Short mmCIF file of C-alpha atoms and ligand atoms in Angstrom, two decimals:
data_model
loop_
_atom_site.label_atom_id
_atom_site.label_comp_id
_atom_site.label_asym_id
_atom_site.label_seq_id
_atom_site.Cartn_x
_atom_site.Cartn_y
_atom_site.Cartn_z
CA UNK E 1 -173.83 147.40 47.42
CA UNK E 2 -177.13 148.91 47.91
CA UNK E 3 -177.97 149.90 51.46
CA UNK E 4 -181.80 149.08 52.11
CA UNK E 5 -182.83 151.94 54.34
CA UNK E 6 -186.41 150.98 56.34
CA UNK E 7 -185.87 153.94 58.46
CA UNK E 8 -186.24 156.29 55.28
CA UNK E 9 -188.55 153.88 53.78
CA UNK E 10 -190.53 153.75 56.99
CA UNK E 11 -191.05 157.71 57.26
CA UNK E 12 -192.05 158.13 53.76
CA UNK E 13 -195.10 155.28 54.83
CA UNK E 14 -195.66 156.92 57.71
CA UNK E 15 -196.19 160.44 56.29
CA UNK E 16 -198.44 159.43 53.66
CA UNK E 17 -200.41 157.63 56.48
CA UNK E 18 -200.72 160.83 58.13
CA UNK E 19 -202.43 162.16 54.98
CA UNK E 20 -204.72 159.65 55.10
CA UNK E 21 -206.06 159.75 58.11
CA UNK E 22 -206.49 163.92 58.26
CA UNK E 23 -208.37 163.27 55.28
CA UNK E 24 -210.49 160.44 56.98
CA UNK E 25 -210.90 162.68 59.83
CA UNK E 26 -212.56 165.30 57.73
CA UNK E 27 -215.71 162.56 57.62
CA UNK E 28 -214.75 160.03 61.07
CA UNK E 29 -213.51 162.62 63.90
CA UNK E 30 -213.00 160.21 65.57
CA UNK E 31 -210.27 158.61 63.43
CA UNK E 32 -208.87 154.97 64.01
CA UNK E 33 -208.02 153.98 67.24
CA UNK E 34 -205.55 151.28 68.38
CA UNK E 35 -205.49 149.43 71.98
CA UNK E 36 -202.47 148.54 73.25
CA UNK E 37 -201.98 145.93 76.08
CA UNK E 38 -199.29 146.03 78.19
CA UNK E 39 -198.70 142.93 81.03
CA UNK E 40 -195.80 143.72 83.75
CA UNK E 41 -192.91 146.26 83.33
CA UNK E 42 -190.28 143.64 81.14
CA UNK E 43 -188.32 146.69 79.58
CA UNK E 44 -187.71 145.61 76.07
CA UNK E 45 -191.58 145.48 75.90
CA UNK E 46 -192.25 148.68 77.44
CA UNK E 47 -189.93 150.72 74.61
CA UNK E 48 -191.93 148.73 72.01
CA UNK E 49 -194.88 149.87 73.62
CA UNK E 50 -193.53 153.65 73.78
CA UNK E 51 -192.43 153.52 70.09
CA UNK E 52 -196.07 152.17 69.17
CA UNK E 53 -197.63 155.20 70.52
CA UNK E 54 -195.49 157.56 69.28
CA UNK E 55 -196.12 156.38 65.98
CA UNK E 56 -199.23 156.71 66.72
CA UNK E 57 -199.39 160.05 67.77
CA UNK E 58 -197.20 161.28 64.77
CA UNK E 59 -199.82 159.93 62.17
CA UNK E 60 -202.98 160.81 64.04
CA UNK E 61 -204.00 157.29 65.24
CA UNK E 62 -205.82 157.30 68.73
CA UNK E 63 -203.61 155.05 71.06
CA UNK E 64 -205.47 153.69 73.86
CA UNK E 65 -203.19 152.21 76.42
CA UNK E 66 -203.81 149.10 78.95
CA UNK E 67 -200.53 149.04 80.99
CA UNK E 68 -201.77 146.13 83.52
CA UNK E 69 -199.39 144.22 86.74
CA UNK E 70 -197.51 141.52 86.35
CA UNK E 71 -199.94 139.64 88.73
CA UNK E 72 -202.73 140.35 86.37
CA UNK E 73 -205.21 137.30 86.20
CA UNK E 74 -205.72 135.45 83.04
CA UNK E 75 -209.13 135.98 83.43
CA UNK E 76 -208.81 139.68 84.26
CA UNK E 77 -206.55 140.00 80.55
CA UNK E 78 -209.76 138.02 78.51
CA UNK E 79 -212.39 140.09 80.07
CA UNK E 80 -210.27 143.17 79.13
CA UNK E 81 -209.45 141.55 75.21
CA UNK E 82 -213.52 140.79 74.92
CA UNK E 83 -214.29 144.54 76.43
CA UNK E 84 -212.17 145.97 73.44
CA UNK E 85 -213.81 143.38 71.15
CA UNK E 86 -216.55 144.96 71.93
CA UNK E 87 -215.91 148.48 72.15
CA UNK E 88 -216.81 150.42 68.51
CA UNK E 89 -214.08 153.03 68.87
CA UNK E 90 -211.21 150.29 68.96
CA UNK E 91 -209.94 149.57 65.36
CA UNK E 92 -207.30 147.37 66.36
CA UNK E 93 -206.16 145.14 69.68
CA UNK E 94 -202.70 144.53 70.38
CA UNK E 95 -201.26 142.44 73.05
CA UNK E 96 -197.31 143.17 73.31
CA UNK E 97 -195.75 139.99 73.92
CA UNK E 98 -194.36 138.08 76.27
CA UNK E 99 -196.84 137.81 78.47
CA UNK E 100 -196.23 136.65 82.32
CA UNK E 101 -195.77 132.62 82.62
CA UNK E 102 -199.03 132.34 84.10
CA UNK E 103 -201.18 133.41 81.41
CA UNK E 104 -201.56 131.24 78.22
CA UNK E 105 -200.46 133.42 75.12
CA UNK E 106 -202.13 131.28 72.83
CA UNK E 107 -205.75 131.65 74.41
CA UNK E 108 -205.20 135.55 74.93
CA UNK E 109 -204.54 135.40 71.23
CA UNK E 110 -207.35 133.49 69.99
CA UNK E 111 -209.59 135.71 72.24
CA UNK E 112 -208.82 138.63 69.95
CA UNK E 113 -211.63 139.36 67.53
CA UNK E 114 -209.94 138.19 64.19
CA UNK E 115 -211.43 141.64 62.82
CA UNK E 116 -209.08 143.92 64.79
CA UNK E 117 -206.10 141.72 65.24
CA UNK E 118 -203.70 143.98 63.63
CA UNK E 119 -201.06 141.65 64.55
CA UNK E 120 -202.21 139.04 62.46
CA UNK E 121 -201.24 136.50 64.88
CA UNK E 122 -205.12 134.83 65.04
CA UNK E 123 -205.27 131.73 63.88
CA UNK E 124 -208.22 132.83 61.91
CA UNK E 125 -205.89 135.47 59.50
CA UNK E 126 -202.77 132.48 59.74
CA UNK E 127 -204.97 130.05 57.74
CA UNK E 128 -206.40 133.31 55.53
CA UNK E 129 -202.53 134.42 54.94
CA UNK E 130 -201.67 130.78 54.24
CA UNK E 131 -204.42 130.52 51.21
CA UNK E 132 -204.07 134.26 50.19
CA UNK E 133 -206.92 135.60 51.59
CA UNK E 134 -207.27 139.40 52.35
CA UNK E 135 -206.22 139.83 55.93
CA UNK E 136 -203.65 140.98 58.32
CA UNK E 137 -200.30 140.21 57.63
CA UNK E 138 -198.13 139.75 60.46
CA UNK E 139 -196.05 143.01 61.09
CA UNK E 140 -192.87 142.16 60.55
CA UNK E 141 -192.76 140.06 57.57
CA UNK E 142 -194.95 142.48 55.77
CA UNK E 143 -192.36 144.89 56.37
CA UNK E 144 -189.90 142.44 55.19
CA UNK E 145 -191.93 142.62 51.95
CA UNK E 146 -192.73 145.83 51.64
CA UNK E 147 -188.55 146.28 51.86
CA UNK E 148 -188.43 144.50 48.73
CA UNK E 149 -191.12 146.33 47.34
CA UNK E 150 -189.70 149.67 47.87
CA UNK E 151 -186.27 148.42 46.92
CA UNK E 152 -187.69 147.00 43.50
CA UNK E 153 -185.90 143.74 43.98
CA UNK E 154 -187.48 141.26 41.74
CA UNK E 155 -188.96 137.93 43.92
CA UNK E 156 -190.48 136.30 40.98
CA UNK E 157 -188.68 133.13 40.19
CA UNK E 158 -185.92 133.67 43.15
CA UNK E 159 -185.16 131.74 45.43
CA UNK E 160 -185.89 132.89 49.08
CA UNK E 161 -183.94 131.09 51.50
CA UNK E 162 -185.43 131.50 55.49
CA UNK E 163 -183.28 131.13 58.29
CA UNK E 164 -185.32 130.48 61.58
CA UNK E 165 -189.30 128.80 61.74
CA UNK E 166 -191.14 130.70 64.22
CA UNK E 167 -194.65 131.82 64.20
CA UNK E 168 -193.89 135.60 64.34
CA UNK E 169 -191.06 135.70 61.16
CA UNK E 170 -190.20 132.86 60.26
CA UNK E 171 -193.17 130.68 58.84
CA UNK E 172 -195.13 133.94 57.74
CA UNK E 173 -192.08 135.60 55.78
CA UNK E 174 -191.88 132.10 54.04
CA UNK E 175 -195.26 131.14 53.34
CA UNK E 176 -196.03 135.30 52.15
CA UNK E 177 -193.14 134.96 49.70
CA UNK E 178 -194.20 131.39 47.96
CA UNK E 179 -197.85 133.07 47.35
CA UNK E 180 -199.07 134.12 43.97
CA UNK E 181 -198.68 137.92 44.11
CA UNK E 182 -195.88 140.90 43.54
CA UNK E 183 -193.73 141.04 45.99
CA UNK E 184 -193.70 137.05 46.61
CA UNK E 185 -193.61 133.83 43.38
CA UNK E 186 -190.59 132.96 45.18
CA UNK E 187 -189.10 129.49 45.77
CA UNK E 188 -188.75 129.02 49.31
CA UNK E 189 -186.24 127.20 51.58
CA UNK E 190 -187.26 126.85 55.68
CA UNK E 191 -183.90 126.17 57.71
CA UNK E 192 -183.79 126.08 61.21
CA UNK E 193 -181.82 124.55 63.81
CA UNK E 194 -181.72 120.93 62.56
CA UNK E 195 -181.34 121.92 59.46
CA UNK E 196 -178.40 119.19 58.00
CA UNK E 197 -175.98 121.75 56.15
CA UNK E 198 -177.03 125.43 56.59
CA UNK E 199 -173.94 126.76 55.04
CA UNK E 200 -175.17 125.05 51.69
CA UNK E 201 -178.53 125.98 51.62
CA UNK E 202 -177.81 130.01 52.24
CA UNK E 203 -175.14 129.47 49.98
CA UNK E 204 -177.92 128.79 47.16
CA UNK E 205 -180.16 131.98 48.16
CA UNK E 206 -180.99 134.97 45.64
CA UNK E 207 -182.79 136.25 48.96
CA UNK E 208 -181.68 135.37 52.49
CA UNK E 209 -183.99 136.09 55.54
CA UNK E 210 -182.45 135.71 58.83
CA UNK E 211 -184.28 135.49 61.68
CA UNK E 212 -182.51 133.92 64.35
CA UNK E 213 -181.60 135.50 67.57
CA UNK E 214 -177.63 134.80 67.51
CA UNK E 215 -175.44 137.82 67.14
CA UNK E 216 -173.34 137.83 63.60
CA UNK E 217 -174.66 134.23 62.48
CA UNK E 218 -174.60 134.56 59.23
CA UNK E 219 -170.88 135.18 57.63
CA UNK E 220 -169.53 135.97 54.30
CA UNK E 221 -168.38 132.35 53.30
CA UNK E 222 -172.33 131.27 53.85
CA UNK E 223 -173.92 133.63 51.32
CA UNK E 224 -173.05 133.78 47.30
CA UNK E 225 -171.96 137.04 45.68
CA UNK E 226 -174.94 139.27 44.97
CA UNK E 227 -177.01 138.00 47.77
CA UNK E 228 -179.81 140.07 49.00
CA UNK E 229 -179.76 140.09 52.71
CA UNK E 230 -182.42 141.03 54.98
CA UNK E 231 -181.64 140.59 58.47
CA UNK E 232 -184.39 140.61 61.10
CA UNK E 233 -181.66 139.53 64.35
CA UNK E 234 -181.85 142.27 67.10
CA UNK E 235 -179.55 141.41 69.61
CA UNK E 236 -177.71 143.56 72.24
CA UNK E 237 -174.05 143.09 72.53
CA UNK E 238 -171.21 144.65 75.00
CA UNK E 239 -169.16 147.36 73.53
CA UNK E 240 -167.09 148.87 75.82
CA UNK E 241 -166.28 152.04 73.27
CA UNK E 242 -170.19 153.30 73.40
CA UNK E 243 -171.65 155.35 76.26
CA UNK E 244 -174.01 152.06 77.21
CA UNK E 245 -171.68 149.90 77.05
CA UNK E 246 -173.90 147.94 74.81
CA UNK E 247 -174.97 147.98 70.98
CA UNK E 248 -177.76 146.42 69.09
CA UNK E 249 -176.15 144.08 66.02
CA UNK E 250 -178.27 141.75 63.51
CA UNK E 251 -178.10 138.15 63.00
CA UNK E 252 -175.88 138.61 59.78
CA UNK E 253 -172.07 139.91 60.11
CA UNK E 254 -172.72 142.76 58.27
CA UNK E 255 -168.94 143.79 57.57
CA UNK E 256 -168.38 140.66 55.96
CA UNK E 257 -171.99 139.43 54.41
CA UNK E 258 -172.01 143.28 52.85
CA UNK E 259 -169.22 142.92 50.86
CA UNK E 260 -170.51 140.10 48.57
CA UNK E 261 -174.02 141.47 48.72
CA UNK E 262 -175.85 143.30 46.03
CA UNK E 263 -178.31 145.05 49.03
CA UNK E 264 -178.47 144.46 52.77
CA UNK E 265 -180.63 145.79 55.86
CA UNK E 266 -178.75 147.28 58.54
CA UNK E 267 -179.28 146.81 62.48
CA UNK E 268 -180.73 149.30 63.41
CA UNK E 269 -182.81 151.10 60.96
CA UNK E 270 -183.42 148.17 58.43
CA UNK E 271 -185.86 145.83 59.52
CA UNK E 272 -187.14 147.19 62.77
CA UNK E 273 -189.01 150.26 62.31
CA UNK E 274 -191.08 148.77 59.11
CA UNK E 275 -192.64 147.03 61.74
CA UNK E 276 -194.62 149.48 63.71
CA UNK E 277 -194.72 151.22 60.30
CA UNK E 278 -197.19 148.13 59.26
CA UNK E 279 -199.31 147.82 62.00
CA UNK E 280 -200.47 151.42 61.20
CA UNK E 281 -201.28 150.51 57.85
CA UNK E 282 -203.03 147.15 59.86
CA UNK E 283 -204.99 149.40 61.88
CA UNK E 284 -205.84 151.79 59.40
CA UNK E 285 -207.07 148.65 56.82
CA UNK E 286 -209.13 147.46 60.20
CA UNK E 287 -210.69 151.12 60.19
CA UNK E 288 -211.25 151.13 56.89
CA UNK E 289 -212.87 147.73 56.37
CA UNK E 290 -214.85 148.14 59.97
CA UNK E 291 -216.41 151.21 57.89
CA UNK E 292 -216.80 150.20 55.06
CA UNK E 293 -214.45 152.36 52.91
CA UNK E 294 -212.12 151.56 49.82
N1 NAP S 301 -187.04 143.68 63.57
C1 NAP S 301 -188.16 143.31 64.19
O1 NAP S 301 -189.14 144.03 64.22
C2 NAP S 301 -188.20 141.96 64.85
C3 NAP S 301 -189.42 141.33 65.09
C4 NAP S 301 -189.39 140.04 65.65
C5 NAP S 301 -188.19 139.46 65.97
N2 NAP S 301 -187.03 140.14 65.76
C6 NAP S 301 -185.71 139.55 66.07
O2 NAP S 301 -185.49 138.51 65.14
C7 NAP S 301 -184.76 137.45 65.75
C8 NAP S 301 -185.57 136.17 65.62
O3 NAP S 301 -186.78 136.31 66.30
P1 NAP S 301 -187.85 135.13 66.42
O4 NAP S 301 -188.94 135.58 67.31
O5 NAP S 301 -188.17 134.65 65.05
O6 NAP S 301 -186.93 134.05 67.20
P2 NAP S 301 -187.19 132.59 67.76
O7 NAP S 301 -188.65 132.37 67.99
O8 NAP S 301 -186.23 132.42 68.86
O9 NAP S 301 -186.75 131.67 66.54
C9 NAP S 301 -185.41 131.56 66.15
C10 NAP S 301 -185.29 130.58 65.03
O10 NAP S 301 -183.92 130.48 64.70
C11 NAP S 301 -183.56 129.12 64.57
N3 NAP S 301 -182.17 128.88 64.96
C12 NAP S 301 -181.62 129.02 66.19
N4 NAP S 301 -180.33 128.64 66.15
C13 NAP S 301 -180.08 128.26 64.89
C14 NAP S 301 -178.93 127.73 64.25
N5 NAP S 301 -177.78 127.52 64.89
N6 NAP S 301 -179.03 127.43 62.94
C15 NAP S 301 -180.18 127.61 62.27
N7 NAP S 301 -181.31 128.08 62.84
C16 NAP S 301 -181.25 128.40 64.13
C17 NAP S 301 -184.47 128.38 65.53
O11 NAP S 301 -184.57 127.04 65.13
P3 NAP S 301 -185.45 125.94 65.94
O12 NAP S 301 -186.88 126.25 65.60
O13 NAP S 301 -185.00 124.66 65.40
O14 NAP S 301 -185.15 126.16 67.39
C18 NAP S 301 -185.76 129.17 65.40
O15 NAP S 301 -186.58 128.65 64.41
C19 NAP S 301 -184.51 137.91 67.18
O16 NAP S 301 -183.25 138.56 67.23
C20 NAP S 301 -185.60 138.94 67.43
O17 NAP S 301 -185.24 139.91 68.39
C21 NAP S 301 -187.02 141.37 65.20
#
């Protein structure tokens, strides 16, 4: 069994972003920049937030930070999102998400200027990722992919079975790996709650892609022998024998899914960090393009 490391995999990206940008520095000082938009103090959000910069810092990006009240009008958040829109020295605008009940997610979204939204969550780059346009690809499944691309497992012809449908993981990773392309000219499978007999469609995966939320969902006696799992689940669960009394597990039982797979992500240090590790590459594309370079 063939652990797939994203933390490694991660900080081999990372460093040869690094490179890239010195050397883009030697003609753009200035060097890409990324806004980050903060809304109230949940605390999940705020150490994503903290990890984005650092990231930032380590590879050279500029990391301009919004941290805003919870109170913070709707109005006050799309004057902010069109200011940054505006501004020439912001590459890329991300919103970190949730954002307070009383603001509409979707309209602070669509507000973004499809041209910086590093996130790819526009609507605008959806439709272009769902035809296989150039664009952004949302964050986590392009990690997802570049995972397998690292790992040189073979997508062509497999099938890719998804477990979960939303907008973030779900749909994306699915409708990336049924494009034409490396890395994808999969046959793909969407379960989700309502799905009739989960157990049987897993069962039938070359590739499984869980992206749930439940703790341990997916067990050995759901997946075939040789299974390549890539589990997306970050949940926190008690555990009396560590210092926090917590621990972060995936959505697949890993003890038991990893002995009948051929490769598997862990939680942590699979899935997770390939994340910020592609919205660097997002925001250095958006500096690139916004400049006019190769
Ligand atoms: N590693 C990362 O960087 C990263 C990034 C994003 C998310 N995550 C993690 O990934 C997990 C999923 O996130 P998400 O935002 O995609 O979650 P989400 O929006 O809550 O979606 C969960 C999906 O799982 C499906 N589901 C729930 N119970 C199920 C069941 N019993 N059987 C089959 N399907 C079931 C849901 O089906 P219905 O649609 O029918 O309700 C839904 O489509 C979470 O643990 C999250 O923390 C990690």
């Amino acid at each position: 069994m063939k652990l797939i490391d994203g933390k490694k995999i991660s900080t081999q990206i990372k460093e040869e972003l690094s490179q890239e940008v010195l050397k883009l520095k030697q003609d753009f000082p200035n060097g890409p920049g990324l806004a980050v938009i903060l809304v109230g103090d949940d605390p999940a959000s705020q150490v994503y937030v903290r990890n984005k910069q650092r990231s930032c810092q380590q590879i050279g990006i500029r990391s301009i930070e919004h941290k805003l009240p919870a109170q913070t009008s709707e109005e006050d958040l799309l004057q902010l999102v069109k200011d940054l829109n505006n501004d020439k020295n912001v590459d890329g605008i991300l919103v970190q998400l949730p954002l307070p009940k009383h603001i509409d997610e979707d309209k602070v979204i669509e507000s973004i200027e499809p041209t910086k939204d590093v996130d790819g969550f526009h609507p605008t780059n959806v439709g272009k990722m769902m035809i296989g346009q150039e664009t952004f690809l949302p964050c986590t499944p392009y990690g997802i992919q570049e995972l397998l691309r690292y790992s040189n497992i073979e997508t062509s012809g497999k099938h890719v079975v998804v477990v979960g449908r939303s907008n973030i993981v779900g749909k994306p990773i699915a409708m990336m790996m049924v494009q034409k392309g490396t890395t994808a000219n999969a046959t793909v499978t969407i379960t989700h709650s309502r799905t009739a007999d989960l157990t049987a469609e897993c069962q039938r995966a070359d590739i499984l892609i869980a992206a749930i939320g439940m703790p341990k969902f997916i067990k050995g006696n759901m997946v075939k022998d040789g299974v390549v799992v890539i589990d997306v689940g970050i949940n926190r669960i008690k555990d009396c024998s560590t210092k926090t009394g917590t621990r972060l597990v995936g959505d697949v039982d890993f003890e038991e899914v990893s002995q009948k797979a051929s490769a598997i992500t862990p939680v942590p240090g699979g899935v997770g960090p390939m994340t910020i590790a592609m919205l660097m590459v997002n925001t250095i594309s958006s500096f690139k393009r916004r400049n006019n370079l190769k």
